Short mmCIF file of C-alpha atoms and ligand atoms in Angstrom, two decimals:
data_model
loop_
_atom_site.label_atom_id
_atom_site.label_comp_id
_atom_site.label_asym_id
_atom_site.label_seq_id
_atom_site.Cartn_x
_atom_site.Cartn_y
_atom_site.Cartn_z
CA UNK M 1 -164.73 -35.21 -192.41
CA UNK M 2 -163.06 -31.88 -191.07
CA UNK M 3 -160.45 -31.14 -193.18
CA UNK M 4 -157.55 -29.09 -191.28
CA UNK M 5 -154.70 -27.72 -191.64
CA UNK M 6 -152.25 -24.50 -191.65
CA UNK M 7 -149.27 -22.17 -193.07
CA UNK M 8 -146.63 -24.32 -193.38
CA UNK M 9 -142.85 -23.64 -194.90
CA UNK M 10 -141.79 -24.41 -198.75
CA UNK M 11 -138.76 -23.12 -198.05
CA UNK M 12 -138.06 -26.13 -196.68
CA UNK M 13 -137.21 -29.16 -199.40
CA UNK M 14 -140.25 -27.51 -201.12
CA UNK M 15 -143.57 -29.49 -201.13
CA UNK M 16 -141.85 -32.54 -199.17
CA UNK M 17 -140.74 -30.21 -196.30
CA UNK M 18 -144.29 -28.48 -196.52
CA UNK M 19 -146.32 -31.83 -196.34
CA UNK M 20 -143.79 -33.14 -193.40
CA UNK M 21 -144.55 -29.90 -191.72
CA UNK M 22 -148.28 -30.22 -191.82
CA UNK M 23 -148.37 -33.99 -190.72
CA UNK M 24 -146.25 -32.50 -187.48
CA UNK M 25 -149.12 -31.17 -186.45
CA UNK M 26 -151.97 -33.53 -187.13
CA UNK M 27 -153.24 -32.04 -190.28
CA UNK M 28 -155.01 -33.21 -193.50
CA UNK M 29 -154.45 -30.07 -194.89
CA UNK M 30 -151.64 -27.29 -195.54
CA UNK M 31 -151.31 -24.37 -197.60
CA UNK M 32 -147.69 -22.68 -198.57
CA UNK M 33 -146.30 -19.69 -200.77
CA UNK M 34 -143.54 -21.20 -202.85
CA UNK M 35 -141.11 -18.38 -201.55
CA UNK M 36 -141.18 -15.27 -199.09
CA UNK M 37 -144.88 -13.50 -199.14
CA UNK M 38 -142.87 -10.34 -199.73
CA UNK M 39 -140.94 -10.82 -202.74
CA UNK M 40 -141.13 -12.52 -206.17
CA UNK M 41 -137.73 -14.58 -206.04
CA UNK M 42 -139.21 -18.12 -207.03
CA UNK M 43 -137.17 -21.74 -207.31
CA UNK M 44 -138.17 -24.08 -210.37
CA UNK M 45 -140.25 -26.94 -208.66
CA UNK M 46 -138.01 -29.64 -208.44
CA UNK M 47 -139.69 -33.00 -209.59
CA UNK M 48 -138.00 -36.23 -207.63
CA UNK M 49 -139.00 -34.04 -204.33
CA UNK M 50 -142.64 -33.47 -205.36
CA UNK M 51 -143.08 -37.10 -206.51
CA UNK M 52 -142.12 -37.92 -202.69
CA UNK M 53 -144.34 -35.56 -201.25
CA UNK M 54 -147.28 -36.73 -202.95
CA UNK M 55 -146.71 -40.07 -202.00
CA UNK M 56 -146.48 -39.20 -198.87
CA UNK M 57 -149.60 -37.32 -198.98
CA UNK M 58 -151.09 -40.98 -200.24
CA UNK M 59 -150.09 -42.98 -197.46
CA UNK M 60 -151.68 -40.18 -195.04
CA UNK M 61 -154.97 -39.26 -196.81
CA UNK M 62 -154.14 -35.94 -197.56
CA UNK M 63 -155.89 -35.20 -200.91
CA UNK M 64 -153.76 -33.07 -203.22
CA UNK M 65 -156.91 -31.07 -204.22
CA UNK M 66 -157.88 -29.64 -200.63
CA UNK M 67 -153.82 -28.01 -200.63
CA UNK M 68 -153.80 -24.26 -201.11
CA UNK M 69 -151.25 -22.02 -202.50
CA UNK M 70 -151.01 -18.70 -201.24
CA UNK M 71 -149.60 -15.95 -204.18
CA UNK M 72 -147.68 -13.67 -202.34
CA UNK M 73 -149.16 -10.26 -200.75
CA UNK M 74 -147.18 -7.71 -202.53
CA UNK M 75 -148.28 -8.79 -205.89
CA UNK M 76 -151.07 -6.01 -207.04
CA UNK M 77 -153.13 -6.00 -209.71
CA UNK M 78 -155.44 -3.45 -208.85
CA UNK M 79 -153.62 -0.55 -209.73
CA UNK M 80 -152.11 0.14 -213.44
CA UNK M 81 -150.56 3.61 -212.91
CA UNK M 82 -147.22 1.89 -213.18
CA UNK M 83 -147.99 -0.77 -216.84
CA UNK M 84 -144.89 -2.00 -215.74
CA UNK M 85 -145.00 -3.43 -212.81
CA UNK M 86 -148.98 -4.63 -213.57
CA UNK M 87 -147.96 -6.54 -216.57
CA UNK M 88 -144.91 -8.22 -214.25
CA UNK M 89 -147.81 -8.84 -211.63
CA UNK M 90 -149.88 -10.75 -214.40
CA UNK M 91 -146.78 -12.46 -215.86
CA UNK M 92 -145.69 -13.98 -212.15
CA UNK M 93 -149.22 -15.05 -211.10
CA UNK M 94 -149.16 -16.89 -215.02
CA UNK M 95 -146.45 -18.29 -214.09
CA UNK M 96 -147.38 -19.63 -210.49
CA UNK M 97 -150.16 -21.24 -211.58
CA UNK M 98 -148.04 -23.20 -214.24
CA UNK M 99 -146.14 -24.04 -211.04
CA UNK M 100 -149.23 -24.99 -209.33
CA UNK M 101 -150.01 -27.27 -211.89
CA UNK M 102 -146.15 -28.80 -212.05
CA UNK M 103 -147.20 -29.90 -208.21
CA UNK M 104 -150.91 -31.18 -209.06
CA UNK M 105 -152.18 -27.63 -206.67
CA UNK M 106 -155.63 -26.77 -207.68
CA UNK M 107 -155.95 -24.08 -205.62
CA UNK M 108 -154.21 -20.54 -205.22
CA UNK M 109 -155.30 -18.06 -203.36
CA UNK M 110 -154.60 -14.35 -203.93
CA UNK M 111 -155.41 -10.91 -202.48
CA UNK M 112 -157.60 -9.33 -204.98
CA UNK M 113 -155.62 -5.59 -205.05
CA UNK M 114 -155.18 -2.12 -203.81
CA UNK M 115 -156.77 0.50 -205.35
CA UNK M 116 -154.10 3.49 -204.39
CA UNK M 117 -155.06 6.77 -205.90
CA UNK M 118 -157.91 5.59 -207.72
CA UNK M 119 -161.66 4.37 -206.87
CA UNK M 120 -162.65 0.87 -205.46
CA UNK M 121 -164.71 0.27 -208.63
CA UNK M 122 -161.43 1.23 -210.78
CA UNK M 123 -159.54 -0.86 -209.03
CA UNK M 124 -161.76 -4.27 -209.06
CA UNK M 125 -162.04 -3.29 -212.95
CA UNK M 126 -157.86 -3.32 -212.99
CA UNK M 127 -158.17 -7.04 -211.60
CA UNK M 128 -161.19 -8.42 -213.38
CA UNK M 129 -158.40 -7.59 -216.41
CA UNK M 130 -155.91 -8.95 -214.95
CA UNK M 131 -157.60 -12.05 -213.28
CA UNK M 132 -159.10 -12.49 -217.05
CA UNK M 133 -155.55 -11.86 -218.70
CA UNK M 134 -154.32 -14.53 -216.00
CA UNK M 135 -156.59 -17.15 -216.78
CA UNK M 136 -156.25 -16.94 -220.74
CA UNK M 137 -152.98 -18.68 -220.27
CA UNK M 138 -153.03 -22.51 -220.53
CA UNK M 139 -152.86 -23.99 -216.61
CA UNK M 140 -155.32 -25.96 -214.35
CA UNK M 141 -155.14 -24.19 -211.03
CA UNK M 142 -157.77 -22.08 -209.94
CA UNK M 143 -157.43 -18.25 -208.24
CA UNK M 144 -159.21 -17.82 -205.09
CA UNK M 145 -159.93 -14.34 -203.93
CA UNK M 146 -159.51 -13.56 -200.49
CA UNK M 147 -162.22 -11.83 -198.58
CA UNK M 148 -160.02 -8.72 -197.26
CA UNK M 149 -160.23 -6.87 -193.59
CA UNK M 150 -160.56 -3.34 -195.81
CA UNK M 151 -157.16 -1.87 -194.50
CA UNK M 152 -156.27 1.32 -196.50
CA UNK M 153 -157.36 0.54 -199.93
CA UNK M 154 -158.02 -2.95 -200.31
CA UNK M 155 -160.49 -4.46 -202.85
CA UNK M 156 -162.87 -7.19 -201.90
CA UNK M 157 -163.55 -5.70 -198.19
CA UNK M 158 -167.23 -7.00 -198.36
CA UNK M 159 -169.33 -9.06 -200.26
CA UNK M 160 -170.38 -6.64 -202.93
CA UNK M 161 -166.85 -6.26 -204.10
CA UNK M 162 -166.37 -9.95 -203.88
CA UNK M 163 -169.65 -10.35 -205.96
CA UNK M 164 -168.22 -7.72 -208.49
CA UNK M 165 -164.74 -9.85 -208.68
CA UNK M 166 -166.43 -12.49 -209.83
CA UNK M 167 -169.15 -11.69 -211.51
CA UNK M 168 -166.69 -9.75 -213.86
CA UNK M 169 -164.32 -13.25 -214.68
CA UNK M 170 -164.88 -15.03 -217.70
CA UNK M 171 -163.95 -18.42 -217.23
CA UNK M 172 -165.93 -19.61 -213.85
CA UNK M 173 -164.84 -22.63 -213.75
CA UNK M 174 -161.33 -21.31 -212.29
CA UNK M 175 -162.21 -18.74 -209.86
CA UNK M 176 -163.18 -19.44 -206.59
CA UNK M 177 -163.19 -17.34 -203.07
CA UNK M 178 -161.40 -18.06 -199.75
CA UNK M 179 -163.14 -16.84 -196.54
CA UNK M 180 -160.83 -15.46 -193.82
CA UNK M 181 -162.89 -15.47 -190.56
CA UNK M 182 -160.63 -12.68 -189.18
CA UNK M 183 -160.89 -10.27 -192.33
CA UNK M 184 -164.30 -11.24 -192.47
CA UNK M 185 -164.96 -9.76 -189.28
CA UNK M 186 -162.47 -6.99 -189.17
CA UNK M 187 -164.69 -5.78 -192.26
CA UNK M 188 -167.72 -5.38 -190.18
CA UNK M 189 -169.25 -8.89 -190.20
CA UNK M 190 -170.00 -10.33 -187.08
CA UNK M 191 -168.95 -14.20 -186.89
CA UNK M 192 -171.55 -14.72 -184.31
CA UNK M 193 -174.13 -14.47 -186.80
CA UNK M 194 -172.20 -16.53 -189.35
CA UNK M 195 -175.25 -18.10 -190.94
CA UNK M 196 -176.06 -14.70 -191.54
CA UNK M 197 -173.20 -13.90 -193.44
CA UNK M 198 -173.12 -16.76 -195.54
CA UNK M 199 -176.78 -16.01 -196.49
CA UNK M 200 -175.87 -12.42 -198.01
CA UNK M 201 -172.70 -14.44 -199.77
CA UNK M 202 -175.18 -16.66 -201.25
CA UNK M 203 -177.40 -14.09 -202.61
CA UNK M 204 -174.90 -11.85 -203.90
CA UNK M 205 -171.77 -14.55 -205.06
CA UNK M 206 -172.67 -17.82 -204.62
CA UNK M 207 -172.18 -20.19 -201.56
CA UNK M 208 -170.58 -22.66 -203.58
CA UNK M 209 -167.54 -20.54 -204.83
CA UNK M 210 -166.18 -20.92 -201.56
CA UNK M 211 -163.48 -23.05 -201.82
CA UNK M 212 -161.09 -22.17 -198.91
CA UNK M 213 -161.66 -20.76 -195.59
CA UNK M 214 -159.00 -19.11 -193.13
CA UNK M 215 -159.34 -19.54 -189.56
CA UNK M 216 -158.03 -16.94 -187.46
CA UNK M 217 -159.47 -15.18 -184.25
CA UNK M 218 -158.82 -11.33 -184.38
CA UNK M 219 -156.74 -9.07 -181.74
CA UNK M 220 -158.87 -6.35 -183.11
CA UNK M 221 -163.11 -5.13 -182.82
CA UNK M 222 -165.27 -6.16 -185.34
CA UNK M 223 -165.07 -3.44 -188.25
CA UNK M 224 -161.65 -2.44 -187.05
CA UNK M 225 -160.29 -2.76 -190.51
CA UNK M 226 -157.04 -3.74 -188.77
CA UNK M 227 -156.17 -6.89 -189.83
CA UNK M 228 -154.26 -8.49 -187.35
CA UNK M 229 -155.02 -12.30 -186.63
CA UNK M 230 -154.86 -13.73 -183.13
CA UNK M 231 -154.42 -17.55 -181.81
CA UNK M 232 -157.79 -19.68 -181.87
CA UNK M 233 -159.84 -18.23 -178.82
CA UNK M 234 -157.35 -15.47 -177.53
CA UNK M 235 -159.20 -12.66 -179.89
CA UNK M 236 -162.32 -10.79 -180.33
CA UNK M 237 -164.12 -13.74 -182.36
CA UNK M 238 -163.93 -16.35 -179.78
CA UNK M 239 -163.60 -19.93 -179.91
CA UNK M 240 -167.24 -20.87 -180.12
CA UNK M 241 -168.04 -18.75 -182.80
CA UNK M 242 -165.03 -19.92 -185.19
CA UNK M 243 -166.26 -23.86 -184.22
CA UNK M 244 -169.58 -22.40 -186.03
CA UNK M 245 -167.56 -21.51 -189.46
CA UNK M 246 -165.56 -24.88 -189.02
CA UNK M 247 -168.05 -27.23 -188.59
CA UNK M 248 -170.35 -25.50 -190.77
CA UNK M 249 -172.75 -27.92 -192.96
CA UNK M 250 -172.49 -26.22 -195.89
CA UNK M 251 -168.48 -25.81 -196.00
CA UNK M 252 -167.72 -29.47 -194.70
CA UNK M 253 -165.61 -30.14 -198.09
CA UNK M 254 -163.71 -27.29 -197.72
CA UNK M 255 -159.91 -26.96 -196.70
CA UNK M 256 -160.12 -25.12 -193.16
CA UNK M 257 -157.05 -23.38 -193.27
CA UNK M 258 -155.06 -21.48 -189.76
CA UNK M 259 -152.87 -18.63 -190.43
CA UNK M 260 -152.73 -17.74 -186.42
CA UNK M 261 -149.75 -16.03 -185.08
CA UNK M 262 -146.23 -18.09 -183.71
CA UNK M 263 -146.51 -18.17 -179.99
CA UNK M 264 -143.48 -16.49 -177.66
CA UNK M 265 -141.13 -18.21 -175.21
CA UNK M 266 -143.41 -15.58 -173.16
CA UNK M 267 -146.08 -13.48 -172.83
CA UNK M 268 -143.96 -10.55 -173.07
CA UNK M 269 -140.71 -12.25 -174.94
CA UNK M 270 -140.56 -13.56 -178.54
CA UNK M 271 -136.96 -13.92 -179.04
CA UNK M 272 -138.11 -17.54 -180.09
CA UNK M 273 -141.42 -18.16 -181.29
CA UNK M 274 -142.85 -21.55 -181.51
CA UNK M 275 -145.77 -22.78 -184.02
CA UNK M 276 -149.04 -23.43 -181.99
CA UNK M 277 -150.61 -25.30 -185.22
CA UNK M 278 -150.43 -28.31 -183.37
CA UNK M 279 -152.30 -27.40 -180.40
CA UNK M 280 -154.83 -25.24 -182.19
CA UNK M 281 -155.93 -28.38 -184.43
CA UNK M 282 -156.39 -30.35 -181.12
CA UNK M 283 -158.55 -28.15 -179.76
CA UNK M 284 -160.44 -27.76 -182.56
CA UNK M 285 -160.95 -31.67 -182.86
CA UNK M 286 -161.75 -31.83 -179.61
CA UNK M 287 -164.45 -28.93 -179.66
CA UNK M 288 -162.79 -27.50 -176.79
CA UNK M 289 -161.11 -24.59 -175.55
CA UNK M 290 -157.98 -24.73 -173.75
CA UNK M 291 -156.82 -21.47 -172.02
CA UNK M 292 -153.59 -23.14 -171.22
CA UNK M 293 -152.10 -24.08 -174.76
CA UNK M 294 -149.82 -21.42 -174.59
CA UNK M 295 -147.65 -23.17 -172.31
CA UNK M 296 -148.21 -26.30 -173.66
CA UNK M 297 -147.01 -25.06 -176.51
CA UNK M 298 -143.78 -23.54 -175.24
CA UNK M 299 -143.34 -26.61 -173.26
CA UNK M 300 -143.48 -29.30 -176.61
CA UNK M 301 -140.91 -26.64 -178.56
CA UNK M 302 -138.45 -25.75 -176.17
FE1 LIG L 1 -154.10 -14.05 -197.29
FE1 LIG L 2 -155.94 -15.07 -194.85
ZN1 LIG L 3 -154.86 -11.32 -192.70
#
């Protein structure tokens, strides 16, 4: 079964608003951050609300274990010039996996780090510490690093690093890697060849510590480094080639996640921007490429 879904909202009545969110657009899937990407500021998880959202999740088949939680992007524990702030980056993720766990989330994904001012081997050392340091603690949820595009200094920009990560983490059984077809690509991997990549992932990591995947088409060339995700068939990656990753035999269990951009009111204006998760996951069901969704999509949100 194709498990599918995208970024939805917490912000909204928490995991009830998020769950509501993702069943608006047809999917068996979501994945959240439990407050702005770009900040720290965190609620307590209120209980009554998550009791409601995983019942609904029941009565719609969603399965608790395939939703991902996404640590926010300005949290960095590759660099430990500053003790301060690395110890505050190791005492939030702590505590977001406790809140993880408060929700029944296995699954958290993080950026690994930037390695500013030092080199990429010092800086996947800072975070095997930290990941290590993070994982003493008593919770349930599981980190997933995120394979990154390699803009500026970002760790885990190919599979070596990735393998490194890993490798270097004690406790196995709670680390795990997300995929993101877009980073993937702006890296230097060609999603063409995916079976290719996946291959070299399973010589140097492990196919089977994949345990997210990010779909998202790129506005960029492949080995751009740029990092900039574009709607499902309106990049560089093309449709056909992220259907390949999707329906891939050897990732059918895992939580196909879209991070693709809002769409405008048009081409040239977004005053308003509208979510094209719906239409994205139809297409994808339907193996089929729809030039027009655009419009389709502008037409449902209006
Ligand atoms: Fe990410
Ligand atoms: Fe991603
Ligand atoms: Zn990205």
């Amino acid at each position: 079964m194709l498990i599918i879904g995208s970024h939805v909202s917490f912000g909204n009545n928490q995991l009830l608003g998020a769950v509501e969110e993702a069943l608006s657009y047809g999917a068996n899937t979501l994945m959240f951050y439990t407050g702005a990407p770009t900040n720290t500021i965190r609620k307590d998880i209120d209980e009554e609300t998550t009791k409601k959202a995983l019942d609904l999740m029941k009565e719609n088949d969603i399965d608790i274990n395939n939703v991902i939680c996404h640590a926010p992007y300005i949290v960095n524990l590759g660099n430990k010039s500053d003790l301060d702030k690395w110890s505050f980056s190791i005492n939030f993720l702590k505590e977001e996996l406790k809140r993880c766990d408060r929700m029944g989330v296995t699954k958290m994904v993080l950026h690994p780090g930037n390695a500013i001012g030092i080199t990429p081997e010092e800086g996947i050392n800072n975070i095997i510490e930290a990941v290590n340091e993070i994982l003493s603690a008593d919770a349930k949820c599981k980190i997933l690093f995120e394979t990154m595009a390699g803009k500026g200094t970002e760790c885990g920009r190919n599979i070596d690093e990735i393998a490194m990560l890993v490798k270097g983490i004690t406790n196995k059984k709670r680390i795990g890697v997300c995929v993101d077809t877009c980073h993937i690509f702006d890296a230097g991997y060609e999603v063409s060849d995916f079976d290719k990549y996946l291959d070299e992932f399973d010589k140097k990591v492990g196919v089977e510590y994949i345990e997210c995947v990010h779909v998202n088409d790129s506005k960029n060339e492949c080995g751009s480094h740029k990092d900039r995700h574009a709607n499902i068939g309106f990049g560089n990656i093309g449709f056909d080639n992220l259907l390949s990753v999707i329906y891939h035999k050897k990732l059918e269990h895992v939580s196909k996640i879209l991070e693709t951009p809002y769409v405008g009111n048009s081409d040239d204006d977004k005053e308003r921007l509208y979510p094209p998760y719906k239409y994205e996951i139809m297409m994808i069901r339907d193996n089929k490429f729809d030039k027009d969704i655009m419009n389709k999509i502008r037409k449902e949100y209006k």
